């Protein structure tokens, strides 16, 4: 329920299971107005002057760096807390590789060995192809693309790879080699269409021979036996088949699946408890440790309640198996961590959003019975990221709203954050190339430059703080994961997008002093349609339909609204010199259409209307307009702007005295993606 995944010049607003997401292309990318303490073999880059924001690009990705402003102002105890939480996150790095695909860890270990130790010639077409493949695997935490879910195609032969493996003394099994070189084997990480989504998906949440029907029956039976059917059933487990043919869960816990990594996570979390800023924060950390030890999902809920209530202090974190986007059944949580420091000034400016949550809920265009009578416990902060791991790295969200359990959100509230230094890094790394090419006219361009960043921040806040926290299910309706199945994620992101889009042009925002002019909302509408209808197609291969949940959301919203807007004349699509543009004539009419669709999407969620949800996504969100797609690819090619971005993390180094006591935590800024991946492989490989 979250994630604003920034795709370089396009910002994907939402869940991670964050991974949010309207894709705000250049709104946030316009120029802003005026264990071991260290690994010595990897060079440290500590100078921040003349900071190199984007050191390299490869394939469809750009590598970016971010800074941790204000870290030196923290107390030693706070620095240690950030350090321990960051180490805890990195300790679980192997988990996301294995969750993504059963052969990923063996393949990554082989890649690490070759990239670190190969003694032969590192040149020529084959080596360059292998090096590219290695970077792709590191970036995606596996052999499938992090966004399209398609398997990477190696540009080298099996014989060449076997020669590399022989040089470093590593072997891969026939099945592991087939995973790399057989294009038909496990070629889609997460399937969104077909008769059996479980069998068609390569993700490692279910043993390879288990069918969708078996999973559905298994969890339907389990639910009947639950003492509390509100628990996040199946969240922290893999489903396997026993010798008797029956299904059972392999639970992620200290003495269960991923136990070696989880024990290391616990070690660092225990250190974090010792330097917690206050008792509620310490209590939440203790409850998280208990959850990791037991794997008990009631404890998971207790932890989330404690975490939501722990709002004091300057340091916070996200850690565990959270977002369910990578599971075709929408049950299994992917491992991710984000460690964050409060940006006090920015948080205070945006606090008015959360403070007025009840007004926004009461005035929402949804059916009255689908509004929450009382909105409780919402907090919103702008934060500075200090470290990320798992599904949040290298490709990271720019906004997060948790927890995901609807009943906890309704009864206890939620936390929303915008990752301020991540957004800033994106802004610094890129320029206005796409805007110049696709903007309709000078007026629209000037609006984007003048108001785009404010619009992006407000859309993020409205989406995360209010959109995901809004609405309620009708009595007796099961969770969206059970009722809407594989359509739950795109519909949830659409609901949060639509809430933000509806309110971004509301006079209430100016009344609260959050924006100064109507031009902010217009900039948001310009950008949303430009991305939803055109720019996000840069990430789709010719002839392919849209598979990824957030992309389906954006196209569904844009197509549904455009169908009405083109018919009424509220929007026109002029063609000049063979290039298509979007020209909004009536922004008020667009707001009405966004409100109508929000009402329907909320009804679908509140009533669990699977057929209506399916029809919205399939009819408006899946099929690609081939002519527009071809045009977008042609117009984008010369700009040489990769559609995806991911990050090199800063390195936190503990400084110790002669007795081994930590006296300071220093921040270093590595600038080489390959070196960081090899360093991580050396320090944080706890699973084989």
XYZ file of C-alpha atoms in Angstrom:
688
model
C 0.000 0.000 0.000
C 2.573 2.440 -0.801
C 5.224 3.370 -3.014
C 6.119 6.185 -5.044
C 8.728 4.451 -7.135
C 10.660 7.091 -8.997
C 11.464 6.111 -12.530
C 14.058 8.737 -13.182
C 12.064 11.436 -14.762
C 8.864 9.704 -13.845
C 7.749 9.320 -10.283
C 5.708 6.327 -9.415
C 3.597 7.324 -6.455
C 3.000 4.375 -4.186
C 3.546 0.882 -2.817
C 7.147 -1.291 -2.802
C 4.651 -3.414 -1.212
C 6.116 0.213 -0.834
C 7.121 -0.572 -3.457
C 2.136 4.454 -4.649
C 1.760 5.603 -7.744
C 0.861 8.288 -10.060
C 3.816 8.650 -12.275
C 4.821 12.287 -12.016
C 7.298 12.589 -14.812
C 9.138 15.798 -14.611
C 7.169 17.342 -11.829
C 9.799 16.291 -9.367
C 12.620 16.375 -11.855
C 12.669 20.040 -12.737
C 15.557 22.141 -11.426
C 14.737 23.265 -7.897
C 14.397 26.951 -7.222
C 17.532 28.764 -6.119
C 29.964 -7.632 11.569
C 32.579 -5.171 10.227
C 32.943 -1.493 10.650
C 34.306 -0.963 7.176
C 35.564 -2.884 4.194
C 38.873 -1.339 3.307
C 39.227 -2.933 -0.091
C 36.343 -0.787 -1.339
C 37.309 2.869 -1.769
C 35.494 5.447 0.330
C 34.194 8.637 -1.218
C 33.462 11.127 1.556
C 33.559 14.512 -0.169
C 30.138 16.041 -0.736
C 31.314 19.116 -2.648
C 30.777 18.679 -6.388
C 28.727 15.580 -5.559
C 28.323 13.196 -8.489
C 24.617 12.403 -8.444
C 24.516 9.883 -11.302
C 27.800 8.004 -11.872
C 26.606 5.527 -14.525
C 23.791 4.126 -16.652
C 23.249 0.700 -18.164
C 20.425 -0.917 -20.136
C 17.224 0.949 -19.157
C 18.527 2.079 -15.769
C 20.404 4.998 -14.284
C 22.393 4.684 -11.071
C 21.974 7.606 -8.663
C 23.502 8.532 -5.292
C 21.838 10.268 -2.364
C 23.143 12.207 0.616
C 22.110 12.132 4.297
C 21.906 15.834 5.205
C 21.836 16.553 8.919
C 23.374 13.244 9.993
C 26.209 15.009 11.816
C 23.658 16.864 13.959
C 22.380 13.621 15.502
C 23.545 12.562 18.951
C 25.897 9.584 19.167
C 23.047 7.446 20.477
C 20.871 8.417 17.508
C 23.702 7.726 15.073
C 24.152 4.275 16.600
C 20.420 3.628 16.285
C 20.523 4.515 12.577
C 23.627 2.331 12.115
C 22.136 -0.699 13.884
C 18.839 -0.448 11.998
C 20.683 -0.132 8.690
C 22.818 -3.187 9.456
C 19.678 -5.114 10.434
C 18.169 -4.286 7.068
C 21.207 -5.307 5.058
C 21.447 -8.566 7.009
C 18.259 -9.704 5.261
C 19.378 -8.748 1.759
C 19.597 -12.377 0.591
C 15.944 -12.966 1.436
C 14.510 -10.846 -1.389
C 16.690 -12.664 -3.916
C 15.271 -16.016 -2.839
C 11.717 -14.708 -2.651
C 11.983 -13.404 -6.208
C 13.056 -16.778 -7.639
C 14.309 -20.084 -6.270
C 17.561 -20.050 -8.298
C 18.474 -16.404 -7.745
C 20.842 -16.903 -4.828
C 22.932 -19.558 -6.563
C 23.142 -17.405 -9.681
C 24.022 -14.267 -7.726
C 26.708 -16.065 -5.708
C 28.226 -17.211 -9.015
C 28.064 -13.685 -10.423
C 29.682 -12.252 -7.290
C 32.501 -14.791 -7.521
C 33.161 -14.045 -11.189
C 32.954 -10.266 -10.895
C 35.183 -10.298 -7.837
C 37.730 -12.955 -8.699
C 37.864 -13.750 -12.421
C 41.524 -13.803 -13.459
C 41.106 -13.714 -17.221
C 40.656 -10.909 -19.735
C 37.887 -8.495 -18.765
C 37.189 -7.156 -22.224
C 35.474 -8.110 -25.446
C 31.813 -8.474 -26.350
C 31.201 -11.567 -24.198
C 32.658 -10.006 -21.060
C 30.735 -6.784 -21.612
C 27.530 -8.787 -22.018
C 28.226 -10.731 -18.826
C 29.035 -7.556 -16.899
C 25.748 -6.039 -18.064
C 23.877 -9.193 -17.014
C 25.516 -9.030 -13.582
C 24.399 -5.438 -13.064
C 20.885 -6.260 -14.220
C 20.666 -9.115 -11.707
C 22.005 -6.958 -8.864
C 19.614 -4.140 -9.683
C 16.569 -6.434 -9.839
C 17.595 -8.732 -6.977
C 17.293 -11.596 -9.405
C 17.157 -12.691 -13.016
C 13.825 -11.002 -13.798
C 13.330 -7.300 -14.503
C 12.247 -5.444 -11.369
C 9.301 -3.767 -13.103
C 8.287 -5.672 -16.230
C 8.875 -9.054 -14.523
C 10.368 -10.453 -17.754
C 13.462 -12.635 -17.537
C 16.733 -11.073 -18.647
C 18.225 -12.412 -21.877
C 21.969 -13.117 -21.557
C 24.106 -11.738 -24.369
C 26.716 -14.475 -23.892
C 26.689 -18.232 -24.393
C 26.411 -20.977 -21.823
C 29.869 -22.171 -22.836
C 31.325 -18.737 -22.086
C 29.686 -18.667 -18.659
C 30.931 -22.151 -17.863
C 34.457 -20.967 -18.684
C 34.097 -18.071 -16.257
C 32.730 -20.392 -13.581
C 35.620 -22.801 -14.061
C 38.122 -19.997 -13.567
C 36.683 -19.093 -10.141
C 35.924 -22.663 -9.057
C 32.146 -22.335 -8.957
C 29.530 -24.607 -10.532
C 25.860 -24.193 -11.348
C 23.444 -27.090 -11.736
C 21.763 -27.914 -15.022
C 18.521 -26.482 -13.666
C 20.239 -23.237 -12.651
C 21.911 -22.904 -16.037
C 18.574 -23.553 -17.738
C 17.068 -20.762 -15.644
C 19.558 -18.392 -17.273
C 19.621 -19.685 -20.842
C 16.253 -21.368 -21.543
C 13.939 -18.490 -22.564
C 10.818 -20.577 -21.880
C 11.774 -21.599 -18.342
C 10.206 -19.451 -15.607
C 10.157 -16.467 -17.947
C 7.732 -14.270 -15.962
C 8.388 -13.386 -12.335
C 4.795 -12.354 -11.614
C 2.045 -13.329 -14.040
C -1.011 -11.086 -14.258
C -2.977 -13.079 -16.773
C -3.661 -16.702 -17.647
C -5.580 -19.655 -16.254
C -3.171 -20.315 -13.377
C -1.273 -17.306 -12.033
C 0.657 -19.337 -9.487
C 2.037 -21.869 -11.967
C 2.801 -19.085 -14.450
C 4.789 -17.027 -11.905
C 8.444 -17.688 -11.119
C 8.338 -16.081 -7.664
C 9.355 -18.405 -4.861
C 6.328 -18.015 -2.615
C 4.974 -21.391 -3.752
C 6.735 -24.615 -4.674
C 6.960 -24.958 -8.478
C 4.301 -27.690 -8.815
C 1.600 -25.995 -6.729
C -1.458 -24.658 -8.554
C -3.580 -21.589 -7.955
C -6.589 -23.762 -7.121
C -4.570 -25.574 -4.462
C -3.430 -22.290 -2.919
C -6.971 -20.932 -2.841
C -8.292 -24.105 -1.214
C -5.398 -24.219 1.270
C -5.980 -20.702 2.542
C -9.773 -20.976 2.463
C -9.477 -23.948 4.825
C -6.906 -22.140 6.978
C -9.120 -19.100 7.343
C -11.955 -21.195 8.764
C -9.656 -22.334 11.564
C -8.292 -18.925 12.513
C -9.098 -17.593 15.955
C -8.752 -14.071 14.563
C -9.469 -13.846 10.832
C -8.009 -10.337 10.715
C -4.429 -11.618 10.669
C -2.435 -11.201 7.459
C -2.802 -14.836 6.478
C 0.165 -16.235 4.576
C 2.203 -13.031 4.786
C 5.452 -14.539 6.095
C 5.671 -17.983 4.570
C 6.359 -20.103 1.514
C 3.869 -22.821 0.609
C 5.460 -26.219 0.019
C 4.207 -29.752 -0.599
C 4.952 -32.457 1.935
C 5.816 -36.073 1.247
C 2.160 -36.926 1.777
C 1.195 -34.550 -1.028
C -0.434 -32.039 1.317
C 0.456 -28.354 1.341
C 2.057 -26.706 4.340
C 3.715 -23.380 5.184
C 7.446 -22.858 5.607
C 7.365 -19.872 7.954
C 10.013 -17.139 7.851
C 11.417 -17.083 11.399
C 14.602 -17.497 13.404
C 14.412 -21.303 13.439
C 12.537 -21.633 10.156
C 12.925 -20.579 6.540
C 15.592 -17.854 6.131
C 16.600 -18.496 9.747
C 20.303 -17.708 9.286
C 19.570 -14.236 7.926
C 16.755 -13.596 10.404
C 19.025 -14.426 13.348
C 21.448 -11.797 12.070
C 18.585 -9.296 11.703
C 17.575 -9.990 15.305
C 21.154 -9.420 16.506
C 21.184 -5.895 15.111
C 17.623 -5.128 16.225
C 18.607 -6.048 19.785
C 21.428 -3.529 19.563
C 18.900 -0.969 18.296
C 16.690 -1.567 21.349
C 19.633 -0.610 23.588
C 19.805 2.873 22.053
C 16.116 3.479 21.340
C 15.053 7.104 21.718
C 12.099 6.311 23.983
C 10.207 3.413 25.509
C 7.416 3.159 22.874
C 10.077 2.899 20.175
C 11.918 0.246 22.185
C 8.680 -1.668 22.806
C 7.920 -1.759 19.085
C 11.420 -3.046 18.327
C 11.070 -5.754 20.971
C 7.782 -6.821 19.436
C 9.399 -6.971 15.986
C 12.146 -9.185 17.423
C 9.497 -11.445 18.953
C 7.787 -11.691 15.561
C 11.032 -12.623 13.840
C 11.639 -15.307 16.473
C 8.175 -16.849 16.382
C 6.754 -16.021 12.962
C 3.411 -15.525 14.699
C 1.069 -13.289 12.704
C -0.859 -12.133 15.777
C 2.478 -10.829 17.055
C 2.939 -9.125 13.679
C -0.309 -7.235 14.218
C 0.717 -6.358 17.767
C 4.003 -5.037 16.419
C 2.259 -2.883 13.807
C 0.002 -1.365 16.453
C 2.999 -0.603 18.659
C 4.914 0.802 15.683
C 2.043 3.085 14.647
C 1.800 4.440 18.181
C 5.544 5.089 18.433
C 5.474 8.558 16.884
C 7.980 10.341 19.127
C 11.649 10.553 18.303
C 13.669 11.554 15.266
C 14.492 8.079 13.913
C 12.069 5.580 12.411
C 12.230 2.544 10.166
C 10.374 0.029 8.030
C 11.511 -3.560 8.395
C 10.051 -6.971 7.547
C 7.862 -8.803 5.027
C 5.464 -6.093 3.950
C 4.239 -5.434 0.427
C 2.385 -8.167 -1.474
C 2.763 -6.893 -5.057
C 5.156 -9.690 -6.012
C 2.695 -12.427 -5.088
C 0.150 -13.183 -7.836
C -2.268 -14.137 -5.037
C -1.631 -10.922 -3.091
C -0.773 -12.698 0.175
C 3.001 -12.974 0.550
C 5.066 -10.068 1.863
C 8.390 -9.152 0.274
C 11.309 -8.329 2.557
C 12.229 -4.651 2.678
C 13.767 -2.091 4.996
C 14.096 1.682 5.040
C 15.836 3.623 7.828
C 14.781 7.250 8.107
C 15.534 10.481 9.956
C 12.881 13.141 10.425
C 13.191 16.282 8.280
C 11.757 18.588 10.918
C 11.124 21.702 8.842
C 9.498 19.899 5.921
C 7.416 17.690 8.221
C 5.982 20.655 10.112
C 4.964 22.343 6.860
C 3.085 19.251 5.659
C 1.501 18.327 9.007
C -1.683 20.164 8.028
C -2.542 17.351 5.622
C -2.813 14.782 8.406
C -4.405 17.258 10.819
C -7.298 17.815 8.408
C -7.798 14.180 7.394
C -11.352 14.077 8.732
C -12.427 17.034 6.575
C -11.107 15.356 3.443
C -12.815 12.077 4.358
C -16.143 13.764 5.104
C -16.117 15.635 1.795
C -14.987 12.743 -0.382
C -17.215 12.010 -3.422
C -17.581 8.330 -2.445
C -20.831 6.871 -1.129
C -21.525 7.991 2.467
C -21.467 4.418 3.788
C -17.972 3.988 2.358
C -16.495 6.936 4.281
C -14.817 6.432 7.625
C -16.908 8.106 10.342
C -13.740 8.690 12.339
C -10.236 8.937 10.893
C -7.723 8.118 13.599
C -4.003 8.036 14.179
C -2.711 9.448 10.895
C 0.832 10.804 10.981
C 2.844 12.264 8.121
C 6.490 13.182 7.938
C 9.045 14.131 5.365
C 12.120 12.054 6.122
C 15.752 11.654 5.140
C 16.685 8.112 4.172
C 19.847 6.749 5.778
C 19.765 3.252 4.305
C 17.613 0.791 2.375
C 17.631 -2.911 1.595
C 15.544 -5.732 0.168
C 12.674 -4.762 -2.090
C 13.366 -1.063 -1.391
C 16.840 -1.116 -2.944
C 18.377 -0.267 -5.368
C 14.993 0.762 -6.842
C 13.323 2.698 -4.072
C 9.964 4.269 -3.298
C 9.673 8.002 -2.679
C 6.691 7.633 -0.358
C 5.383 5.008 2.039
C 2.123 4.481 3.936
C 1.840 1.633 6.429
C 0.633 -0.649 7.918
C -1.324 -2.423 5.221
C -3.913 -4.160 7.426
C -7.197 -2.295 6.950
C -8.438 -2.988 10.474
C -5.277 -1.626 12.094
C -5.482 1.487 9.959
C -9.125 1.983 10.910
C -8.674 1.409 14.649
C -5.136 2.607 15.327
C -4.070 4.758 12.382
C -1.132 4.737 10.017
C 2.215 6.368 9.305
C 2.969 8.114 6.036
C 6.351 9.388 4.962
C 7.824 11.081 1.919
C 11.486 10.307 1.309
C 12.741 13.848 0.852
C 16.411 13.230 0.084
C 15.506 10.516 -2.427
C 13.244 12.906 -4.328
C 15.987 15.534 -4.176
C 18.516 13.104 -5.628
C 16.196 12.331 -8.534
C 15.805 16.048 -9.160
C 19.561 16.573 -9.188
C 20.250 13.590 -11.434
C 18.088 14.519 -14.378
C 17.049 17.402 -16.579
C 14.008 18.581 -18.544
C 14.462 16.537 -21.727
C 11.188 14.603 -21.650
C 9.193 17.663 -20.671
C 10.528 19.628 -23.604
C 9.635 16.830 -26.007
C 6.131 15.931 -24.805
C 4.695 19.120 -23.331
C 1.838 20.593 -25.379
C 2.830 24.260 -25.319
C 4.922 26.907 -23.584
C 2.181 27.628 -21.068
C 2.112 24.031 -19.901
C 5.911 23.900 -19.773
C 6.116 27.076 -17.710
C 3.478 25.692 -15.359
C 5.445 22.468 -14.861
C 8.676 24.332 -14.154
C 7.052 26.822 -11.795
C 4.706 24.484 -9.926
C 5.671 20.922 -10.746
C 7.720 20.199 -7.636
C 5.024 21.509 -5.306
C 2.412 19.520 -7.230
C 4.503 16.360 -6.932
C 4.930 16.774 -3.174
C 1.235 17.435 -2.655
C 0.157 14.475 -4.787
C 2.523 12.272 -2.783
C 1.141 13.551 0.516
C -2.510 13.264 -0.506
C -1.975 9.811 -1.966
C -0.035 8.402 0.979
C -1.503 10.216 3.959
C -5.140 10.425 2.923
C -5.760 8.197 -0.083
C -4.607 4.903 1.389
C -6.070 5.788 4.781
C -9.504 6.692 3.398
C -12.670 4.643 3.024
C -13.983 1.538 4.724
C -15.251 -1.912 3.781
C -18.900 -2.784 4.149
C -19.693 -5.063 7.062
C -18.953 -8.692 6.328
C -16.784 -8.008 3.255
C -13.444 -9.830 3.287
C -10.104 -8.165 2.658
C -9.379 -6.919 -0.887
C -6.686 -9.563 -1.257
C -9.387 -12.196 -0.866
C -12.176 -10.517 -2.836
C -10.306 -8.747 -5.638
C -7.371 -11.189 -5.921
C -4.784 -10.126 -8.515
C -6.704 -6.900 -9.207
C -6.472 -5.718 -5.580
C -3.105 -3.976 -5.976
C -3.806 -1.893 -9.113
C -7.229 -0.961 -7.767
C -5.801 0.129 -4.414
C -3.205 2.291 -6.109
C -5.885 3.727 -8.386
C -8.012 4.569 -5.355
C -5.173 6.469 -3.667
C -4.225 8.192 -6.947
C -7.801 9.282 -7.514
C -8.159 10.633 -3.985
C -5.054 12.752 -4.552
C -6.145 13.880 -8.015
C -9.611 14.837 -6.791
C -8.290 17.002 -3.957
C -5.223 18.543 -5.635
C -7.537 21.160 -7.208
C -9.706 21.684 -4.122
C -9.725 25.249 -2.655
C -9.145 23.661 0.769
C -5.448 23.283 -0.033
C -5.061 27.006 -0.556
C -7.150 27.701 2.534
C -4.706 25.586 4.559
C -1.755 27.399 3.017
C -0.403 24.237 1.400
C -0.417 25.671 -2.111
C -0.659 29.225 -3.396
C -2.393 28.903 -6.753
C -4.735 26.800 -8.893
C -1.821 26.300 -11.248
C -0.446 23.593 -8.931
C -3.456 21.353 -9.531
C -3.349 22.027 -13.251
C 0.309 21.016 -13.341
C -0.597 17.761 -11.589
C -3.364 16.977 -14.118
C -1.118 17.825 -17.087
C 1.529 15.491 -15.784
C -0.701 12.610 -14.776
C -2.315 12.250 -18.191
C 0.975 12.755 -20.003
C 2.464 9.896 -18.016
C -0.503 7.591 -17.833
C -1.254 7.768 -21.554
C 2.202 8.203 -23.033
C 5.440 8.390 -21.085
C 5.104 5.226 -19.050
C 4.921 3.308 -22.327
C 8.683 3.838 -22.644
C 9.007 0.850 -20.330
C 7.005 -1.543 -22.494
C 8.535 -3.672 -25.243
C 6.826 -3.352 -28.661
C 3.915 -5.743 -28.969
C 3.573 -6.271 -25.219
C 0.631 -5.377 -23.002
C 0.880 -3.841 -19.537
C 1.513 -6.349 -16.751
C 2.818 -4.321 -13.817
C 0.183 -3.325 -11.254
C 1.117 0.352 -10.892
C 1.295 0.866 -14.641
C -2.119 -0.771 -15.023
C -3.459 1.609 -12.416
C -2.172 4.722 -14.162
C -3.345 3.683 -17.595
C -6.749 2.608 -16.292
C -7.338 5.957 -14.589
C -6.070 7.932 -17.573
C -8.003 5.959 -20.198
C -11.266 5.963 -18.245
C -11.102 9.708 -17.663
C -9.949 10.444 -21.216
C -12.858 8.520 -22.679
C -15.219 10.961 -21.012
C -13.013 14.017 -21.486
C -12.535 13.523 -25.232
C -16.265 13.011 -25.702
C -17.106 16.213 -23.822
C -14.278 18.304 -25.269
C -12.625 18.737 -21.862
C -9.424 17.371 -23.425
C -8.199 17.279 -27.011
C -5.211 15.445 -28.477
C -3.732 17.574 -31.268
C -1.173 16.128 -33.688
C 1.566 18.429 -34.947
C 4.343 17.277 -37.280
C 3.376 13.688 -36.585
C 3.622 14.160 -32.813
C 0.671 13.702 -30.451
C 0.064 16.021 -27.508
C -2.489 16.285 -24.695
C -4.265 19.623 -24.303
C -6.567 20.007 -21.296
C -9.315 22.549 -21.948
C -11.454 22.109 -18.829
C -9.650 21.184 -15.613
C -12.885 21.382 -13.615
C -14.482 18.705 -15.756
C -11.459 16.463 -15.217
C -11.859 16.825 -11.463
C -15.458 15.694 -11.779
C -14.408 12.624 -13.755
C -11.685 11.761 -11.244
C -14.304 12.008 -8.489
C -16.736 9.740 -10.344
C -14.081 7.098 -10.834
C -12.959 7.380 -7.209
C -16.536 6.725 -6.116
C -16.690 3.575 -8.256
C -13.275 2.220 -7.267
C -14.074 2.741 -3.587
C -17.399 0.937 -4.095
C -15.577 -1.975 -5.706
C -13.221 -2.252 -2.741
C -15.905 -1.697 -0.105
C -18.207 -4.327 -1.595
C -15.541 -6.724 -2.883
C -16.955 -6.539 -6.435
C -14.439 -8.698 -8.310
C -16.113 -8.573 -11.729
C -16.395 -4.781 -11.757
C -12.788 -4.418 -10.661
C -11.594 -6.902 -13.255
C -13.509 -5.091 -15.998
C -12.000 -1.724 -15.092
C -8.435 -3.015 -15.177
C -8.786 -5.306 -18.187
C -10.787 -2.856 -20.328
C -8.808 0.294 -19.542
C -5.489 -0.700 -17.979
C -3.968 -3.577 -19.942
C -4.067 -3.012 -23.700
C -1.480 -0.686 -25.210
C -2.333 1.796 -27.967
C 0.205 0.528 -30.497
C 0.400 3.717 -32.551
C 0.975 5.921 -29.494
C 3.446 3.380 -28.120
C 5.527 3.396 -31.293
C 5.483 7.180 -31.382
C 6.570 7.479 -27.726
C 9.479 5.100 -28.271
C 10.641 7.011 -31.352
C 10.414 10.413 -29.682
C 12.190 9.195 -26.530
C 15.057 7.371 -28.208
C 17.165 10.404 -29.022
C 16.857 11.778 -25.470
C 18.862 8.878 -24.012
C 17.106 9.064 -20.645
C 16.745 5.627 -18.990
C 13.192 5.103 -17.734
C 14.291 3.579 -14.409
C 16.518 4.774 -11.613
C 18.085 3.081 -8.609
C 20.510 4.034 -5.873
C 23.914 3.390 -4.406
C 23.470 3.557 -0.629
C 25.743 5.632 1.574
C 28.035 3.537 3.767
C 27.787 3.968 7.543
C 31.101 3.226 9.283
C 31.432 2.712 13.038
C 34.459 4.426 14.576
C 35.748 2.557 17.638
C 38.191 3.306 20.432
C 40.864 0.919 21.714
C 38.302 -0.874 23.898
C 35.971 -1.453 20.963
C 33.415 1.151 22.019
C 31.719 3.050 19.215
C 32.682 6.713 19.458
C 31.123 7.955 16.217
C 29.384 6.874 13.013
C 30.827 8.291 9.816
C 29.043 8.545 6.470
C 30.881 7.638 3.281
C 29.463 7.987 -0.221
C 30.533 5.155 -2.542
C 30.260 5.994 -6.232
C 30.593 2.574 -7.877
C 27.537 0.321 -8.152
C 29.531 -2.841 -8.866
C 31.807 -2.297 -5.879
C 28.850 -1.809 -3.541
C 27.188 -4.993 -4.785
C 30.406 -6.961 -4.264
C 30.859 -5.438 -0.821
C 27.310 -6.410 0.121
C 27.923 -9.902 -1.225
C 30.936 -10.268 1.076
C 29.398 -8.801 4.224
C 25.747 -9.828 4.068
C 25.551 -13.295 2.467
C 23.853 -15.372 5.153
C 21.823 -17.673 2.902
C 23.210 -20.220 0.468
